Amino acid sequence: MPKCLVNERSVKVERTKVITEGAMMLAIFAILLAVSVYVPIISIVGALFLLLPFLIYSAKYPAGPAFGLLACSVALSFIIGGVISVPLAIMYGTTGLMMGALIRRQSDGWIVYMGGSLVFLLNLIVQYAAAMWLFDISFADEFSKAFKESAAETSRVLGQEVPYTGEEINTLIEYMNAILPAILTALAFLTVLLLRTVNYPIAKRLGVKIKPLQPFRTVRLPRTILWYYLLLMAGAIFVQPEPGTSWYDIYVNVLFILQACLYIQGLSFVFFFAHSKKWPKAIPVLAALLSIPLIPLLYLIRLLGIIDLGFDLRQRMQKKR
């Protein structure tokens, strides 16, 4: 058989495989979306796996077929759940395509995670802005109203006055509104971390080769983060941030993100220290969980992050061995 005919046949087989698997992924997405929209109890479970078809497909095939799957999924989501379902398809679809494309290039695990998180964050920002513009919704006003009603209800149930003054409540609301960008950033990264945790094992079983994340104890953030933090704190001394100003919004958002980075660095050091001392893995995990409700422990871990970045505690510990 002539070589050209063999090549032509292999191309047709490959094209058929791409189309067949694309149709299969589209069907899986349709089922998951229908569960997410119409089945109340397990809707959250369905939403956790909406990313999976896009991740698997884009990890196996190039951008052209992957974007074709996304376009079909957006159209199908409109048919299944109406306009409300379209943002879901776009959000999970684009995030899955980015992560799958990076996996296909055999990128490092942290690069895949960062790429997916940034795409998810971009979707959150665009959809938040679109909701405000289309529906004339002020989330700041809604949050303020809900918080004040909650405080009043709590006061009524307990039979006591609200433990906060009106001025303190307004200050808290202003702060929450100001750090909304930072909250969206944290939400995006935490959500993608959850999504990769539940979807990666399935993707691996279906033949997707994924580079694992390096152990958390090896995470080392750039030392420049510490300098940015110190410069920001020094700048706040000379130019006092006043609520309602642009400088205040920039200050609280950047401070929130830098403090989160220092906390991650400190938590990584806790895991490193526990590993070096051969402690049970449950100890650093317990410290991480307790640091959420116990603010002093959170401050301590953040301080460890500052010291680790500034004085390279890990290097000093390794030299003493």
PDB file of C-alpha atoms in Angstrom:
ATOM      1  CA  MET A   1       0.000   0.000   0.000  1.00  0.00           C
ATOM      2  CA  PRO A   2       1.420   3.440  -0.934  1.00  0.00           C
ATOM      3  CA  LYS A   3       2.802   5.454   1.959  1.00  0.00           C
ATOM      4  CA  CYS A   4       0.564   8.453   1.175  1.00  0.00           C
ATOM      5  CA  LEU A   5      -2.553   6.283   1.526  1.00  0.00           C
ATOM      6  CA  VAL A   6      -1.346   4.970   4.892  1.00  0.00           C
ATOM      7  CA  ASN A   7      -0.740   8.520   6.126  1.00  0.00           C
ATOM      8  CA  GLU A   8      -4.131   9.652   4.868  1.00  0.00           C
ATOM      9  CA  ARG A   9      -5.854   6.761   6.630  1.00  0.00           C
ATOM     10  CA  SER A  10      -4.020   7.464   9.914  1.00  0.00           C
ATOM     11  CA  VAL A  11      -5.051  11.130   9.714  1.00  0.00           C
ATOM     12  CA  LYS A  12      -8.693  10.115   9.244  1.00  0.00           C
ATOM     13  CA  VAL A  13      -8.493   7.702  12.170  1.00  0.00           C
ATOM     14  CA  GLU A  14      -6.961  10.388  14.372  1.00  0.00           C
ATOM     15  CA  ARG A  15      -9.616  12.916  13.311  1.00  0.00           C
ATOM     16  CA  THR A  16     -12.374  10.422  14.069  1.00  0.00           C
ATOM     17  CA  LYS A  17     -10.837   9.770  17.477  1.00  0.00           C
ATOM     18  CA  VAL A  18     -10.714  13.502  18.244  1.00  0.00           C
ATOM     19  CA  ILE A  19     -14.359  13.977  17.272  1.00  0.00           C
ATOM     20  CA  THR A  20     -15.554  10.851  19.102  1.00  0.00           C
ATOM     21  CA  GLU A  21     -13.751  11.693  22.328  1.00  0.00           C
ATOM     22  CA  GLY A  22     -14.909  15.311  22.066  1.00  0.00           C
ATOM     23  CA  ALA A  23     -18.526  14.148  21.817  1.00  0.00           C
ATOM     24  CA  MET A  24     -17.975  11.897  24.836  1.00  0.00           C
ATOM     25  CA  MET A  25     -16.534  14.760  26.895  1.00  0.00           C
ATOM     26  CA  LEU A  26     -19.416  16.986  25.825  1.00  0.00           C
ATOM     27  CA  ALA A  27     -21.916  14.364  26.996  1.00  0.00           C
ATOM     28  CA  ILE A  28     -20.134  14.051  30.361  1.00  0.00           C
ATOM     29  CA  PHE A  29     -20.185  17.816  30.769  1.00  0.00           C
ATOM     30  CA  ALA A  30     -23.915  17.934  29.941  1.00  0.00           C
ATOM     31  CA  ILE A  31     -24.687  15.328  32.613  1.00  0.00           C
ATOM     32  CA  LEU A  32     -22.564  17.097  35.244  1.00  0.00           C
ATOM     33  CA  LEU A  33     -24.123  20.461  34.414  1.00  0.00           C
ATOM     34  CA  ALA A  34     -27.652  19.073  34.612  1.00  0.00           C
ATOM     35  CA  VAL A  35     -26.833  17.577  38.017  1.00  0.00           C
ATOM     36  CA  SER A  36     -25.343  20.898  39.182  1.00  0.00           C
ATOM     37  CA  VAL A  37     -28.381  22.885  38.087  1.00  0.00           C
ATOM     38  CA  TYR A  38     -31.328  20.596  38.810  1.00  0.00           C
ATOM     39  CA  VAL A  39     -30.337  18.196  41.626  1.00  0.00           C
ATOM     40  CA  PRO A  40     -30.268  20.162  44.894  1.00  0.00           C
ATOM     41  CA  ILE A  41     -28.464  17.786  47.243  1.00  0.00           C
ATOM     42  CA  ILE A  42     -25.603  16.616  45.028  1.00  0.00           C
ATOM     43  CA  SER A  43     -25.347  19.779  42.928  1.00  0.00           C
ATOM     44  CA  ILE A  44     -22.121  20.779  44.692  1.00  0.00           C
ATOM     45  CA  VAL A  45     -20.554  17.413  43.854  1.00  0.00           C
ATOM     46  CA  GLY A  46     -21.512  17.858  40.216  1.00  0.00           C
ATOM     47  CA  ALA A  47     -20.002  21.348  40.134  1.00  0.00           C
ATOM     48  CA  LEU A  48     -16.684  20.035  41.474  1.00  0.00           C
ATOM     49  CA  PHE A  49     -16.230  17.877  38.372  1.00  0.00           C
ATOM     50  CA  LEU A  50     -17.385  20.332  35.679  1.00  0.00           C
ATOM     51  CA  LEU A  51     -13.743  21.101  34.971  1.00  0.00           C
ATOM     52  CA  LEU A  52     -12.794  17.455  34.320  1.00  0.00           C
ATOM     53  CA  PRO A  53     -13.913  16.990  30.659  1.00  0.00           C
ATOM     54  CA  PHE A  54     -12.056  20.127  29.546  1.00  0.00           C
ATOM     55  CA  LEU A  55      -8.915  19.233  31.477  1.00  0.00           C
ATOM     56  CA  ILE A  56      -8.743  15.700  30.030  1.00  0.00           C
ATOM     57  CA  TYR A  57      -9.533  16.742  26.467  1.00  0.00           C
ATOM     58  CA  SER A  58      -7.106  19.680  26.285  1.00  0.00           C
ATOM     59  CA  ALA A  59      -4.384  17.550  27.909  1.00  0.00           C
ATOM     60  CA  LYS A  60      -4.670  15.106  25.000  1.00  0.00           C
ATOM     61  CA  TYR A  61      -5.443  17.325  22.016  1.00  0.00           C
ATOM     62  CA  PRO A  62      -4.286  20.733  20.721  1.00  0.00           C
ATOM     63  CA  ALA A  63      -5.985  24.100  21.165  1.00  0.00           C
ATOM     64  CA  GLY A  64      -8.243  23.910  18.075  1.00  0.00           C
ATOM     65  CA  PRO A  65     -10.348  20.899  19.128  1.00  0.00           C
ATOM     66  CA  ALA A  66     -10.221  22.038  22.777  1.00  0.00           C
ATOM     67  CA  PHE A  67     -11.766  25.424  21.976  1.00  0.00           C
ATOM     68  CA  GLY A  68     -14.312  23.637  19.792  1.00  0.00           C
ATOM     69  CA  LEU A  69     -15.339  21.627  22.857  1.00  0.00           C
ATOM     70  CA  LEU A  70     -15.624  24.852  24.859  1.00  0.00           C
ATOM     71  CA  ALA A  71     -17.824  26.507  22.217  1.00  0.00           C
ATOM     72  CA  CYS A  72     -20.152  23.480  22.055  1.00  0.00           C
ATOM     73  CA  SER A  73     -20.296  23.332  25.852  1.00  0.00           C
ATOM     74  CA  VAL A  74     -21.304  26.989  26.125  1.00  0.00           C
ATOM     75  CA  ALA A  75     -24.102  26.460  23.581  1.00  0.00           C
ATOM     76  CA  LEU A  76     -25.232  23.289  25.336  1.00  0.00           C
ATOM     77  CA  SER A  77     -25.195  24.973  28.739  1.00  0.00           C
ATOM     78  CA  PHE A  78     -27.610  27.601  27.408  1.00  0.00           C
ATOM     79  CA  ILE A  79     -29.971  24.836  26.268  1.00  0.00           C
ATOM     80  CA  ILE A  80     -29.758  22.922  29.558  1.00  0.00           C
ATOM     81  CA  GLY A  81     -29.849  25.684  32.145  1.00  0.00           C
ATOM     82  CA  GLY A  82     -30.472  28.944  30.329  1.00  0.00           C
ATOM     83  CA  VAL A  83     -28.398  32.109  30.570  1.00  0.00           C
ATOM     84  CA  ILE A  84     -27.405  31.443  34.188  1.00  0.00           C
ATOM     85  CA  SER A  85     -25.512  28.272  33.203  1.00  0.00           C
ATOM     86  CA  VAL A  86     -23.390  29.949  30.533  1.00  0.00           C
ATOM     87  CA  PRO A  87     -20.979  31.639  33.010  1.00  0.00           C
ATOM     88  CA  LEU A  88     -20.432  28.247  34.675  1.00  0.00           C
ATOM     89  CA  ALA A  89     -19.454  26.676  31.360  1.00  0.00           C
ATOM     90  CA  ILE A  90     -17.108  29.544  30.530  1.00  0.00           C
ATOM     91  CA  MET A  91     -15.510  29.620  33.995  1.00  0.00           C
ATOM     92  CA  TYR A  92     -14.859  25.888  34.351  1.00  0.00           C
ATOM     93  CA  GLY A  93     -14.215  25.413  30.642  1.00  0.00           C
ATOM     94  CA  THR A  94     -11.493  28.057  30.283  1.00  0.00           C
ATOM     95  CA  THR A  95      -9.870  26.987  33.564  1.00  0.00           C
ATOM     96  CA  GLY A  96      -9.842  23.353  32.468  1.00  0.00           C
ATOM     97  CA  LEU A  97      -8.462  24.260  29.031  1.00  0.00           C
ATOM     98  CA  MET A  98      -5.609  26.262  30.552  1.00  0.00           C
ATOM     99  CA  MET A  99      -4.662  23.525  33.013  1.00  0.00           C
ATOM    100  CA  GLY A 100      -4.964  20.811  30.369  1.00  0.00           C
ATOM    101  CA  ALA A 101      -2.848  22.752  27.868  1.00  0.00           C
ATOM    102  CA  LEU A 102      -0.103  23.242  30.461  1.00  0.00           C
ATOM    103  CA  ILE A 103      -0.268  19.549  31.389  1.00  0.00           C
ATOM    104  CA  ARG A 104       0.059  18.658  27.692  1.00  0.00           C
ATOM    105  CA  ARG A 105       3.270  20.702  27.598  1.00  0.00           C
ATOM    106  CA  GLN A 106       4.496  18.789  30.666  1.00  0.00           C
ATOM    107  CA  SER A 107       4.710  21.986  32.709  1.00  0.00           C
ATOM    108  CA  ASP A 108       5.640  21.912  36.379  1.00  0.00           C
ATOM    109  CA  GLY A 109       2.777  21.152  38.774  1.00  0.00           C
ATOM    110  CA  TRP A 110       2.919  24.572  40.394  1.00  0.00           C
ATOM    111  CA  ILE A 111       2.814  26.282  36.969  1.00  0.00           C
ATOM    112  CA  VAL A 112      -0.343  24.340  36.084  1.00  0.00           C
ATOM    113  CA  TYR A 113      -1.924  25.329  39.397  1.00  0.00           C
ATOM    114  CA  MET A 114      -0.980  29.014  39.018  1.00  0.00           C
ATOM    115  CA  GLY A 115      -2.221  29.149  35.413  1.00  0.00           C
ATOM    116  CA  GLY A 116      -5.583  27.618  36.312  1.00  0.00           C
ATOM    117  CA  SER A 117      -5.971  29.902  39.335  1.00  0.00           C
ATOM    118  CA  LEU A 118      -5.285  33.059  37.314  1.00  0.00           C
ATOM    119  CA  VAL A 119      -7.817  32.075  34.634  1.00  0.00           C
ATOM    120  CA  PHE A 120     -10.407  31.280  37.313  1.00  0.00           C
ATOM    121  CA  LEU A 121      -9.687  34.651  38.974  1.00  0.00           C
ATOM    122  CA  LEU A 122     -10.130  36.475  35.663  1.00  0.00           C
ATOM    123  CA  ASN A 123     -13.512  34.781  35.250  1.00  0.00           C
ATOM    124  CA  LEU A 124     -14.568  35.848  38.755  1.00  0.00           C
ATOM    125  CA  ILE A 125     -13.611  39.472  38.110  1.00  0.00           C
ATOM    126  CA  VAL A 126     -15.315  39.651  34.705  1.00  0.00           C
ATOM    127  CA  GLN A 127     -18.499  37.972  35.946  1.00  0.00           C
ATOM    128  CA  TYR A 128     -18.576  40.146  39.065  1.00  0.00           C
ATOM    129  CA  ALA A 129     -18.288  43.303  36.947  1.00  0.00           C
ATOM    130  CA  ALA A 130     -20.874  42.008  34.466  1.00  0.00           C
ATOM    131  CA  ALA A 131     -23.363  41.245  37.255  1.00  0.00           C
ATOM    132  CA  MET A 132     -22.983  44.766  38.642  1.00  0.00           C
ATOM    133  CA  TRP A 133     -23.437  46.314  35.207  1.00  0.00           C
ATOM    134  CA  LEU A 134     -26.274  44.129  33.898  1.00  0.00           C
ATOM    135  CA  PHE A 135     -28.352  43.737  37.059  1.00  0.00           C
ATOM    136  CA  ASP A 136     -27.425  47.011  38.759  1.00  0.00           C
ATOM    137  CA  ILE A 137     -26.390  45.106  41.874  1.00  0.00           C
ATOM    138  CA  SER A 138     -24.131  46.689  44.449  1.00  0.00           C
ATOM    139  CA  PHE A 139     -22.557  43.849  46.371  1.00  0.00           C
ATOM    140  CA  ALA A 140     -21.176  46.361  48.837  1.00  0.00           C
ATOM    141  CA  ASP A 141     -24.686  47.558  49.701  1.00  0.00           C
ATOM    142  CA  GLU A 142     -26.017  43.987  49.835  1.00  0.00           C
ATOM    143  CA  PHE A 143     -23.218  42.919  52.177  1.00  0.00           C
ATOM    144  CA  SER A 144     -23.773  45.966  54.383  1.00  0.00           C
ATOM    145  CA  LYS A 145     -27.503  45.293  54.590  1.00  0.00           C
ATOM    146  CA  ALA A 146     -27.046  41.566  55.315  1.00  0.00           C
ATOM    147  CA  PHE A 147     -24.400  42.199  57.992  1.00  0.00           C
ATOM    148  CA  LYS A 148     -26.511  44.792  59.826  1.00  0.00           C
ATOM    149  CA  GLU A 149     -29.591  42.563  59.709  1.00  0.00           C
ATOM    150  CA  SER A 150     -27.548  39.622  61.031  1.00  0.00           C
ATOM    151  CA  ALA A 151     -26.158  41.721  63.895  1.00  0.00           C
ATOM    152  CA  ALA A 152     -29.650  42.960  64.791  1.00  0.00           C
ATOM    153  CA  GLU A 153     -31.085  39.421  64.706  1.00  0.00           C
ATOM    154  CA  THR A 154     -28.267  38.104  66.903  1.00  0.00           C
ATOM    155  CA  SER A 155     -28.895  40.909  69.366  1.00  0.00           C
ATOM    156  CA  ARG A 156     -32.613  40.118  69.465  1.00  0.00           C
ATOM    157  CA  VAL A 157     -32.070  36.369  70.025  1.00  0.00           C
ATOM    158  CA  LEU A 158     -29.515  36.911  72.803  1.00  0.00           C
ATOM    159  CA  GLY A 159     -31.490  39.712  74.360  1.00  0.00           C
ATOM    160  CA  GLN A 160     -28.455  41.977  74.404  1.00  0.00           C
ATOM    161  CA  GLU A 161     -27.349  45.057  72.583  1.00  0.00           C
ATOM    162  CA  VAL A 162     -25.161  44.690  69.493  1.00  0.00           C
ATOM    163  CA  PRO A 163     -21.561  44.415  70.775  1.00  0.00           C
ATOM    164  CA  TYR A 164     -20.395  46.809  68.038  1.00  0.00           C
ATOM    165  CA  THR A 165     -21.150  50.470  67.604  1.00  0.00           C
ATOM    166  CA  GLY A 166     -22.577  51.773  64.345  1.00  0.00           C
ATOM    167  CA  GLU A 167     -19.217  53.358  63.536  1.00  0.00           C
ATOM    168  CA  GLU A 168     -17.352  50.070  64.108  1.00  0.00           C
ATOM    169  CA  ILE A 169     -19.794  48.208  61.859  1.00  0.00           C
ATOM    170  CA  ASN A 170     -19.366  50.804  59.110  1.00  0.00           C
ATOM    171  CA  THR A 171     -15.575  50.600  59.430  1.00  0.00           C
ATOM    172  CA  LEU A 172     -15.686  46.806  59.116  1.00  0.00           C
ATOM    173  CA  ILE A 173     -17.965  47.026  56.082  1.00  0.00           C
ATOM    174  CA  GLU A 174     -15.673  49.587  54.435  1.00  0.00           C
ATOM    175  CA  TYR A 175     -12.694  47.316  55.054  1.00  0.00           C
ATOM    176  CA  MET A 176     -14.455  44.245  53.631  1.00  0.00           C
ATOM    177  CA  ASN A 177     -15.461  46.214  50.546  1.00  0.00           C
ATOM    178  CA  ALA A 178     -11.935  47.523  50.128  1.00  0.00           C
ATOM    179  CA  ILE A 179     -10.303  44.084  50.251  1.00  0.00           C
ATOM    180  CA  LEU A 180     -12.826  42.504  47.871  1.00  0.00           C
ATOM    181  CA  PRO A 181     -10.171  42.067  45.124  1.00  0.00           C
ATOM    182  CA  ALA A 182      -7.914  40.242  47.578  1.00  0.00           C
ATOM    183  CA  ILE A 183     -10.844  38.081  48.730  1.00  0.00           C
ATOM    184  CA  LEU A 184     -11.599  37.143  45.113  1.00  0.00           C
ATOM    185  CA  THR A 185      -7.927  36.264  44.606  1.00  0.00           C
ATOM    186  CA  ALA A 186      -7.866  34.013  47.674  1.00  0.00           C
ATOM    187  CA  LEU A 187     -11.187  32.441  46.635  1.00  0.00           C
ATOM    188  CA  ALA A 188      -9.862  31.653  43.144  1.00  0.00           C
ATOM    189  CA  PHE A 189      -6.674  29.994  44.384  1.00  0.00           C
ATOM    190  CA  LEU A 190      -8.485  27.975  47.067  1.00  0.00           C
ATOM    191  CA  THR A 191     -11.184  26.855  44.627  1.00  0.00           C
ATOM    192  CA  VAL A 192      -8.664  25.679  42.008  1.00  0.00           C
ATOM    193  CA  LEU A 193      -6.723  23.876  44.740  1.00  0.00           C
ATOM    194  CA  LEU A 194      -9.918  21.991  45.644  1.00  0.00           C
ATOM    195  CA  LEU A 195     -10.717  21.312  41.971  1.00  0.00           C
ATOM    196  CA  ARG A 196      -7.280  19.870  41.224  1.00  0.00           C
ATOM    197  CA  THR A 197      -7.458  17.726  44.369  1.00  0.00           C
ATOM    198  CA  VAL A 198     -10.702  16.004  43.320  1.00  0.00           C
ATOM    199  CA  ASN A 199     -10.134  15.912  39.536  1.00  0.00           C
ATOM    200  CA  TYR A 200      -6.479  14.911  39.203  1.00  0.00           C
ATOM    201  CA  PRO A 201      -6.882  11.316  40.477  1.00  0.00           C
ATOM    202  CA  ILE A 202      -9.622  10.664  37.903  1.00  0.00           C
ATOM    203  CA  ALA A 203      -7.636  12.297  35.099  1.00  0.00           C
ATOM    204  CA  LYS A 204      -4.604  10.137  35.947  1.00  0.00           C
ATOM    205  CA  ARG A 205      -6.720   6.965  35.830  1.00  0.00           C
ATOM    206  CA  LEU A 206      -7.896   7.996  32.353  1.00  0.00           C
ATOM    207  CA  GLY A 207      -4.338   8.209  31.058  1.00  0.00           C
ATOM    208  CA  VAL A 208      -3.430  11.869  31.580  1.00  0.00           C
ATOM    209  CA  LYS A 209       0.205  12.215  32.647  1.00  0.00           C
ATOM    210  CA  ILE A 210       0.375  14.918  35.310  1.00  0.00           C
ATOM    211  CA  LYS A 211       3.526  16.070  37.026  1.00  0.00           C
ATOM    212  CA  PRO A 212       2.958  16.042  40.786  1.00  0.00           C
ATOM    213  CA  LEU A 213       3.343  19.103  42.947  1.00  0.00           C
ATOM    214  CA  GLN A 214       6.551  19.257  44.887  1.00  0.00           C
ATOM    215  CA  PRO A 215       5.987  18.633  48.634  1.00  0.00           C
ATOM    216  CA  PHE A 216       4.537  21.663  50.388  1.00  0.00           C
ATOM    217  CA  ARG A 217       7.534  21.756  52.714  1.00  0.00           C
ATOM    218  CA  THR A 218       9.736  22.676  49.737  1.00  0.00           C
ATOM    219  CA  VAL A 219       7.742  25.798  48.844  1.00  0.00           C
ATOM    220  CA  ARG A 220      10.026  28.839  48.916  1.00  0.00           C
ATOM    221  CA  LEU A 221       8.528  32.180  47.944  1.00  0.00           C
ATOM    222  CA  PRO A 222      10.741  34.983  46.575  1.00  0.00           C
ATOM    223  CA  ARG A 223      12.502  37.043  49.239  1.00  0.00           C
ATOM    224  CA  THR A 224      11.274  40.192  47.484  1.00  0.00           C
ATOM    225  CA  ILE A 225       7.865  39.535  49.075  1.00  0.00           C
ATOM    226  CA  LEU A 226       9.365  40.424  52.444  1.00  0.00           C
ATOM    227  CA  TRP A 227      10.827  43.653  51.065  1.00  0.00           C
ATOM    228  CA  TYR A 228       7.482  44.590  49.519  1.00  0.00           C
ATOM    229  CA  TYR A 229       5.823  43.951  52.880  1.00  0.00           C
ATOM    230  CA  LEU A 230       8.338  46.097  54.780  1.00  0.00           C
ATOM    231  CA  LEU A 231       8.141  48.915  52.220  1.00  0.00           C
ATOM    232  CA  LEU A 232       4.344  48.875  52.376  1.00  0.00           C
ATOM    233  CA  MET A 233       4.368  49.051  56.175  1.00  0.00           C
ATOM    234  CA  ALA A 234       6.893  51.905  56.068  1.00  0.00           C
ATOM    235  CA  GLY A 235       4.822  53.741  53.447  1.00  0.00           C
ATOM    236  CA  ALA A 236       1.739  53.466  55.655  1.00  0.00           C
ATOM    237  CA  ILE A 237       3.643  55.272  58.444  1.00  0.00           C
ATOM    238  CA  PHE A 238       4.426  58.310  56.297  1.00  0.00           C
ATOM    239  CA  VAL A 239       1.199  58.342  54.262  1.00  0.00           C
ATOM    240  CA  GLN A 240      -1.605  57.227  56.574  1.00  0.00           C
ATOM    241  CA  PRO A 241      -4.241  55.326  54.537  1.00  0.00           C
ATOM    242  CA  GLU A 242      -7.664  56.919  54.977  1.00  0.00           C
ATOM    243  CA  PRO A 243     -10.776  54.770  54.357  1.00  0.00           C
ATOM    244  CA  GLY A 244     -12.499  55.639  51.097  1.00  0.00           C
ATOM    245  CA  THR A 245      -9.322  56.757  49.307  1.00  0.00           C
ATOM    246  CA  SER A 246      -7.547  54.936  46.453  1.00  0.00           C
ATOM    247  CA  TRP A 247      -4.403  54.613  48.594  1.00  0.00           C
ATOM    248  CA  TYR A 248      -6.433  52.846  51.280  1.00  0.00           C
ATOM    249  CA  ASP A 249      -7.896  50.358  48.770  1.00  0.00           C
ATOM    250  CA  ILE A 250      -4.446  49.629  47.321  1.00  0.00           C
ATOM    251  CA  TYR A 251      -2.898  49.377  50.771  1.00  0.00           C
ATOM    252  CA  VAL A 252      -5.387  46.891  52.297  1.00  0.00           C
ATOM    253  CA  ASN A 253      -5.466  44.673  49.184  1.00  0.00           C
ATOM    254  CA  VAL A 254      -1.702  44.464  48.730  1.00  0.00           C
ATOM    255  CA  LEU A 255      -1.254  44.009  52.493  1.00  0.00           C
ATOM    256  CA  PHE A 256      -3.804  41.170  52.532  1.00  0.00           C
ATOM    257  CA  ILE A 257      -2.048  39.356  49.660  1.00  0.00           C
ATOM    258  CA  LEU A 258       1.445  39.855  51.135  1.00  0.00           C
ATOM    259  CA  GLN A 259       0.323  38.652  54.556  1.00  0.00           C
ATOM    260  CA  ALA A 260      -1.231  35.580  52.918  1.00  0.00           C
ATOM    261  CA  CYS A 261       2.087  34.891  51.152  1.00  0.00           C
ATOM    262  CA  LEU A 262       4.008  35.227  54.431  1.00  0.00           C
ATOM    263  CA  TYR A 263       1.528  32.876  56.107  1.00  0.00           C
ATOM    264  CA  ILE A 264       2.058  30.301  53.335  1.00  0.00           C
ATOM    265  CA  GLN A 265       5.825  30.658  53.733  1.00  0.00           C
ATOM    266  CA  GLY A 266       5.543  30.181  57.497  1.00  0.00           C
ATOM    267  CA  LEU A 267       3.252  27.183  57.114  1.00  0.00           C
ATOM    268  CA  SER A 268       5.692  25.658  54.626  1.00  0.00           C
ATOM    269  CA  PHE A 269       8.447  26.093  57.227  1.00  0.00           C
ATOM    270  CA  VAL A 270       6.274  24.340  59.837  1.00  0.00           C
ATOM    271  CA  PHE A 271       5.917  21.365  57.466  1.00  0.00           C
ATOM    272  CA  PHE A 272       9.667  21.462  56.740  1.00  0.00           C
ATOM    273  CA  PHE A 273      10.518  21.555  60.452  1.00  0.00           C
ATOM    274  CA  ALA A 274       8.126  18.693  61.251  1.00  0.00           C
ATOM    275  CA  HIS A 275       9.618  16.617  58.421  1.00  0.00           C
ATOM    276  CA  SER A 276      13.185  17.305  59.559  1.00  0.00           C
ATOM    277  CA  LYS A 277      12.273  16.232  63.106  1.00  0.00           C
ATOM    278  CA  LYS A 278      10.368  13.202  61.747  1.00  0.00           C
ATOM    279  CA  TRP A 279       7.182  14.225  63.497  1.00  0.00           C
ATOM    280  CA  PRO A 280       3.866  12.656  62.450  1.00  0.00           C
ATOM    281  CA  LYS A 281       2.301  14.383  59.437  1.00  0.00           C
ATOM    282  CA  ALA A 282      -0.806  15.058  61.502  1.00  0.00           C
ATOM    283  CA  ILE A 283       1.041  17.674  63.604  1.00  0.00           C
ATOM    284  CA  PRO A 284       1.678  20.299  60.876  1.00  0.00           C
ATOM    285  CA  VAL A 285      -1.755  19.590  59.374  1.00  0.00           C
ATOM    286  CA  LEU A 286      -3.348  20.204  62.787  1.00  0.00           C
ATOM    287  CA  ALA A 287      -1.341  23.424  63.153  1.00  0.00           C
ATOM    288  CA  ALA A 288      -2.623  24.589  59.768  1.00  0.00           C
ATOM    289  CA  LEU A 289      -6.241  23.833  60.696  1.00  0.00           C
ATOM    290  CA  LEU A 290      -6.017  25.451  64.141  1.00  0.00           C
ATOM    291  CA  SER A 291      -4.383  28.596  62.749  1.00  0.00           C
ATOM    292  CA  ILE A 292      -7.658  29.516  61.036  1.00  0.00           C
ATOM    293  CA  PRO A 293      -9.758  30.010  64.205  1.00  0.00           C
ATOM    294  CA  LEU A 294      -6.807  30.770  66.530  1.00  0.00           C
ATOM    295  CA  ILE A 295      -5.584  34.190  65.426  1.00  0.00           C
ATOM    296  CA  PRO A 296      -2.465  34.190  67.708  1.00  0.00           C
ATOM    297  CA  LEU A 297      -1.309  30.947  66.054  1.00  0.00           C
ATOM    298  CA  LEU A 298      -1.890  32.497  62.635  1.00  0.00           C
ATOM    299  CA  TYR A 299       0.258  35.497  63.626  1.00  0.00           C
ATOM    300  CA  LEU A 300       2.969  33.146  64.901  1.00  0.00           C
ATOM    301  CA  ILE A 301       3.060  31.205  61.635  1.00  0.00           C
ATOM    302  CA  ARG A 302       3.200  34.454  59.672  1.00  0.00           C
ATOM    303  CA  LEU A 303       6.107  35.595  61.874  1.00  0.00           C
ATOM    304  CA  LEU A 304       7.903  32.324  61.092  1.00  0.00           C
ATOM    305  CA  GLY A 305       7.402  33.101  57.415  1.00  0.00           C
ATOM    306  CA  ILE A 306       8.998  36.535  57.866  1.00  0.00           C
ATOM    307  CA  ILE A 307      11.968  35.070  59.760  1.00  0.00           C
ATOM    308  CA  ASP A 308      12.389  32.233  57.252  1.00  0.00           C
ATOM    309  CA  LEU A 309      12.466  34.651  54.323  1.00  0.00           C
ATOM    310  CA  GLY A 310      14.684  37.164  56.080  1.00  0.00           C
ATOM    311  CA  PHE A 311      17.216  34.847  57.745  1.00  0.00           C
ATOM    312  CA  ASP A 312      16.861  31.630  55.706  1.00  0.00           C
ATOM    313  CA  LEU A 313      16.079  29.397  58.690  1.00  0.00           C
ATOM    314  CA  ARG A 314      16.009  26.238  56.589  1.00  0.00           C
ATOM    315  CA  GLN A 315      19.527  26.758  55.284  1.00  0.00           C
ATOM    316  CA  ARG A 316      20.791  27.374  58.810  1.00  0.00           C
ATOM    317  CA  MET A 317      19.072  24.221  60.077  1.00  0.00           C
ATOM    318  CA  GLN A 318      20.568  22.121  57.286  1.00  0.00           C
ATOM    319  CA  LYS A 319      24.061  23.450  57.992  1.00  0.00           C
ATOM    320  CA  LYS A 320      23.808  22.359  61.640  1.00  0.00           C
ATOM    321  CA  ARG A 321      23.138  18.746  60.670  1.00  0.00           C
TER     322      ARG A 321
END
